[in-house]
Short mmCIF file of C-alpha atoms in Angstrom, two decimals:
data_model
loop_
_atom_site.label_atom_id
_atom_site.label_comp_id
_atom_site.label_asym_id
_atom_site.label_seq_id
_atom_site.Cartn_x
_atom_site.Cartn_y
_atom_site.Cartn_z
CA ASP F 1 8.56 6.58 3.19
CA ALA F 2 7.93 4.18 0.08
CA LYS F 3 10.98 1.60 0.50
CA THR F 4 11.02 1.13 -3.29
CA THR F 5 12.77 3.05 -5.79
CA GLN F 6 11.50 3.01 -9.44
CA PRO F 7 13.50 4.91 -13.03
CA THR F 8 10.63 8.11 -13.88
CA SER F 9 10.12 7.14 -17.11
CA MET F 10 10.10 4.38 -19.79
CA ASP F 11 9.24 3.74 -23.43
CA CYS F 12 8.21 0.67 -24.93
CA ALA F 13 7.45 -0.58 -28.52
CA GLU F 14 3.76 -1.92 -29.45
CA GLY F 15 3.71 -5.40 -29.35
CA ARG F 16 6.82 -5.80 -27.40
CA ALA F 17 7.42 -6.61 -24.16
CA ALA F 18 7.70 -4.24 -21.49
CA ASN F 19 10.14 -4.70 -18.44
CA LEU F 20 9.91 -2.54 -15.82
CA PRO F 21 12.41 -3.06 -13.00
CA CYS F 22 11.80 -1.70 -8.84
CA ASN F 23 15.22 -2.16 -6.54
CA HIS F 24 14.13 -2.22 -2.77
CA SER F 25 17.57 -3.27 -1.02
CA THR F 26 15.82 -3.22 2.41
CA ILE F 27 12.60 -5.45 1.84
CA SER F 28 12.79 -7.81 4.48
CA GLY F 29 11.64 -11.51 4.52
CA ASN F 30 7.99 -11.41 5.12
CA GLU F 31 7.09 -8.26 3.19
CA TYR F 32 5.58 -9.04 -0.37
CA VAL F 33 5.89 -6.75 -3.51
CA TYR F 34 2.88 -5.61 -5.29
CA TRP F 35 2.43 -4.13 -8.65
CA TYR F 36 -0.34 -1.85 -9.10
CA ARG F 37 -0.48 0.75 -12.62
CA GLN F 38 -2.82 3.70 -12.78
CA ILE F 39 -3.91 4.96 -16.66
CA HIS F 40 -4.67 9.11 -16.38
CA SER F 41 -7.82 9.80 -14.14
CA GLN F 42 -8.16 6.60 -12.76
CA GLY F 43 -8.12 4.88 -9.44
CA PRO F 44 -4.78 2.40 -9.51
CA GLN F 45 -5.56 -1.60 -10.62
CA TYR F 46 -3.76 -4.43 -9.03
CA ILE F 47 -1.22 -6.37 -11.51
CA ILE F 48 0.18 -9.06 -9.15
CA HIS F 49 2.36 -9.83 -6.52
CA GLY F 50 5.09 -11.87 -4.64
CA LEU F 51 6.93 -12.92 -2.29
CA LYS F 52 9.87 -14.75 -3.68
CA ASN F 53 9.04 -17.08 -6.37
CA ASN F 54 8.28 -15.98 -9.85
CA GLU F 55 4.48 -15.22 -10.27
CA THR F 56 2.04 -15.31 -14.09
CA ASN F 57 -1.00 -14.22 -14.26
CA GLU F 58 -2.91 -13.19 -17.22
CA MET F 59 -1.64 -9.51 -16.98
CA ALA F 60 1.52 -9.88 -16.30
CA SER F 61 4.73 -12.02 -14.97
CA LEU F 62 6.84 -10.90 -11.56
CA ILE F 63 10.55 -11.75 -11.81
CA ILE F 64 12.24 -11.37 -7.93
CA THR F 65 15.66 -12.03 -7.54
CA GLU F 66 17.24 -14.53 -5.15
CA ASP F 67 17.84 -11.97 -2.69
CA ARG F 68 14.95 -10.16 -3.16
CA LYS F 69 16.42 -6.95 -3.76
CA SER F 70 15.06 -5.74 -6.85
CA SER F 71 12.24 -7.51 -9.02
CA THR F 72 10.86 -6.92 -12.28
CA LEU F 73 7.39 -6.75 -13.79
CA ILE F 74 7.04 -8.02 -17.81
CA LEU F 75 4.14 -7.08 -19.67
CA PRO F 76 4.73 -9.48 -22.34
CA HIS F 77 2.98 -8.41 -25.79
CA ALA F 78 3.09 -4.32 -24.92
CA THR F 79 -0.23 -2.70 -26.50
CA LEU F 80 -0.99 0.98 -26.67
CA ARG F 81 -3.53 0.58 -23.53
CA ASP F 82 -0.78 -0.44 -21.15
CA THR F 83 0.40 3.11 -21.16
CA ALA F 84 -0.01 4.49 -17.57
CA VAL F 85 2.29 4.67 -14.42
CA TYR F 86 3.16 1.74 -13.29
CA TYR F 87 3.38 1.38 -8.78
CA CYS F 88 6.36 -0.96 -7.34
CA ILE F 89 5.12 -1.13 -3.84
CA VAL F 90 6.52 -2.84 -1.18
CA ARG F 91 3.68 -3.56 1.86
CA VAL F 92 5.36 -3.57 5.18
CA TYR F 93 4.04 -6.23 7.76
CA ASN F 94 4.44 -4.05 10.70
CA GLN F 95 2.34 -0.99 9.30
CA GLY F 96 -0.79 -3.18 9.23
CA GLY F 97 -0.61 -4.08 5.38
CA LYS F 98 -0.95 -0.52 3.91
CA LEU F 99 0.24 0.61 0.79
CA ILE F 100 2.79 3.09 0.30
CA PHE F 101 3.23 4.27 -2.88
CA GLY F 102 6.06 5.28 -4.49
CA GLN F 103 6.73 7.69 -7.55
CA GLY F 104 6.66 4.99 -10.03
CA THR F 105 7.32 4.11 -13.86
CA GLU F 106 5.61 6.35 -17.12
CA LEU F 107 5.23 3.31 -19.24
CA SER F 108 4.73 4.81 -23.30
CA VAL F 109 4.13 2.32 -25.50
CA LYS F 110 4.54 3.64 -28.27
CA PRO F 111 3.35 1.99 -33.01
CA GLY K 1 -11.25 -9.24 -9.83
CA ALA K 2 -12.88 -7.37 -6.52
CA VAL K 3 -14.67 -4.03 -7.56
CA VAL K 4 -14.75 -1.11 -5.47
CA SER K 5 -16.53 1.84 -6.77
CA GLN K 6 -16.93 5.85 -5.35
CA HIS K 7 -19.21 8.06 -5.58
CA PRO K 8 -19.84 10.99 -6.86
CA SER K 9 -17.06 10.31 -9.30
CA ARG K 10 -17.32 14.29 -10.10
CA VAL K 11 -18.12 16.95 -7.78
CA ILE K 12 -17.96 21.51 -7.42
CA CYS K 13 -18.59 22.64 -4.24
CA LYS K 14 -18.23 26.29 -3.35
CA SER K 15 -16.03 27.05 -0.79
CA GLY K 16 -17.14 26.67 2.76
CA THR K 17 -19.41 23.69 2.24
CA SER K 18 -19.19 20.28 3.04
CA VAL K 19 -18.67 17.05 0.73
CA LYS K 20 -19.54 13.64 1.19
CA ILE K 21 -17.71 10.90 -0.72
CA GLU K 22 -19.05 6.91 -0.89
CA CYS K 23 -16.39 4.15 -1.67
CA ARG K 24 -18.28 1.06 -1.17
CA SER K 25 -17.43 -2.76 -2.40
CA LEU K 26 -19.35 -4.29 -4.37
CA ASP K 27 -19.14 -8.28 -4.57
CA PHE K 28 -17.09 -8.50 -1.22
CA GLN K 29 -16.71 -7.29 2.35
CA ALA K 30 -14.22 -4.73 3.28
CA THR K 31 -13.18 -4.88 6.69
CA THR K 32 -10.58 -2.32 5.87
CA MET K 33 -10.55 0.35 3.98
CA PHE K 34 -8.33 3.26 3.11
CA TRP K 35 -8.37 7.03 1.83
CA TYR K 36 -5.93 8.17 -0.78
CA ARG K 37 -5.01 11.99 -2.05
CA GLN K 38 -3.57 12.93 -5.25
CA PHE K 39 -2.85 16.10 -6.91
CA PRO K 40 -1.70 16.41 -10.46
CA LYS K 41 1.06 14.54 -11.64
CA LYS K 42 2.30 13.26 -8.01
CA SER K 43 1.82 10.07 -6.51
CA LEU K 44 -1.31 9.03 -4.27
CA MET K 45 -0.95 9.78 -1.01
CA LEU K 46 -2.20 7.97 1.80
CA MET K 47 -4.81 9.80 3.98
CA ALA K 48 -6.38 7.43 6.32
CA THR K 49 -7.06 3.67 7.10
CA SER K 50 -10.43 2.86 8.66
CA ASN K 51 -11.56 -0.35 10.07
CA GLU K 52 -15.45 -1.48 9.79
CA GLY K 53 -17.27 -0.22 13.57
CA SER K 54 -14.31 1.85 14.62
CA LYS K 55 -12.23 5.34 14.38
CA ALA K 56 -10.44 6.09 11.57
CA THR K 57 -6.71 5.86 11.63
CA TYR K 58 -4.97 9.08 10.19
CA GLU K 59 -1.67 9.36 8.59
CA GLN K 60 0.58 11.99 10.45
CA GLY K 61 -0.03 15.51 8.83
CA VAL K 62 -3.72 14.70 7.97
CA GLU K 63 -6.41 16.89 9.89
CA LYS K 64 -8.97 14.24 10.95
CA ASP K 65 -11.33 17.29 11.92
CA LYS K 66 -11.32 18.15 8.07
CA PHE K 67 -11.22 14.81 7.01
CA LEU K 68 -13.78 12.71 8.68
CA ILE K 69 -14.54 9.17 7.59
CA ASN K 70 -16.28 6.39 8.42
CA HIS K 71 -17.13 3.34 8.35
CA ALA K 72 -20.45 2.09 9.08
CA SER K 73 -20.63 -1.21 7.19
CA LEU K 74 -18.64 -3.67 6.09
CA THR K 75 -19.49 -2.92 2.21
CA LEU K 76 -19.52 1.63 2.54
CA SER K 77 -17.33 4.03 4.24
CA THR K 78 -17.47 7.76 3.48
CA LEU K 79 -15.11 10.99 3.38
CA THR K 80 -16.38 14.45 4.09
CA VAL K 81 -14.12 16.90 3.47
CA THR K 82 -15.72 20.18 5.94
CA SER K 83 -15.73 23.07 5.22
CA ALA K 84 -14.20 22.78 1.69
CA HIS K 85 -11.75 25.75 0.53
CA PRO K 86 -9.52 25.64 -2.95
CA GLU K 87 -6.41 23.76 -1.06
CA ASP K 88 -8.34 20.67 -0.35
CA SER K 89 -8.97 20.62 -4.75
CA SER K 90 -7.68 17.14 -5.70
CA PHE K 91 -8.35 13.34 -7.03
CA TYR K 92 -9.57 11.63 -3.83
CA ILE K 93 -9.58 8.52 -4.17
CA CYS K 94 -10.59 4.92 -1.71
CA SER K 95 -9.22 1.58 -1.94
CA ALA K 96 -10.64 -2.05 0.19
CA ARG K 97 -9.24 -4.87 1.24
CA GLY K 98 -10.76 -7.68 1.31
CA GLU K 99 -12.28 -10.21 3.67
CA ASP K 100 -9.53 -10.19 6.65
CA ARG K 101 -7.68 -13.47 5.83
CA GLY K 102 -4.65 -11.11 6.82
CA TRP K 103 -2.37 -8.49 6.16
CA THR K 104 -1.37 -9.41 2.67
CA ASP K 105 -4.94 -9.36 1.48
CA THR K 106 -5.19 -7.58 -1.63
CA GLN K 107 -6.05 -3.90 -1.76
CA TYR K 108 -9.25 -2.77 -4.90
CA PHE K 109 -9.71 0.78 -5.50
CA GLY K 110 -12.37 2.56 -6.89
CA PRO K 111 -11.90 5.03 -9.60
CA GLY K 112 -11.66 7.85 -7.61
CA THR K 113 -13.61 11.21 -7.23
CA ARG K 114 -12.69 14.69 -9.09
CA LEU K 115 -13.35 17.41 -6.27
CA THR K 116 -13.15 21.52 -7.27
CA VAL K 117 -13.60 23.98 -4.81
CA LEU K 118 -14.25 27.10 -5.74
#
């Protein structure tokens, strides 16, 4: 079973920041948080991952709380092409690092 | 980023036939590959994990004789759906994990294969 919970859906205005929350209260100390997104009828696209420090790349920023029980993915300037299902995944160490997908958040970016 | 391809992107077959789907890592060597399936409006479900040169490990409830997985090289894994039936119609997605620097290596996904069984 997935170790994360996310809101089912969210809306965001084009050009504004999209903040997608994720709860992972049972995360263990050596387990990473990964974010992927899936645009309709395509394979998931890797966005970012982190362990305990905040991370930033050209796509997004990942903010992980100090207790590591939750995180937020930030898309700084959302565009219509960012409309997708966003998956927050805890990579479980004792399961060979495989990725178990939860239900994700359906983000709709509106003009 | 790393590129994973799948072929074919779409296949339609008659009930009772077998269908083979290929998954290739184009610019890196993948010691581990994964196969997922996804039904409409649902999340991805992991079917099996395959390591190059060894037998695949199937998730609970996935029929290994139904879904044959071969990972013969570091860049190619195949999924064969044997004696396909309409309930096997689904979106099949593979992913590959990069050179084994550890279990935290990033997984990259293929574009998926839409299987329709008539």
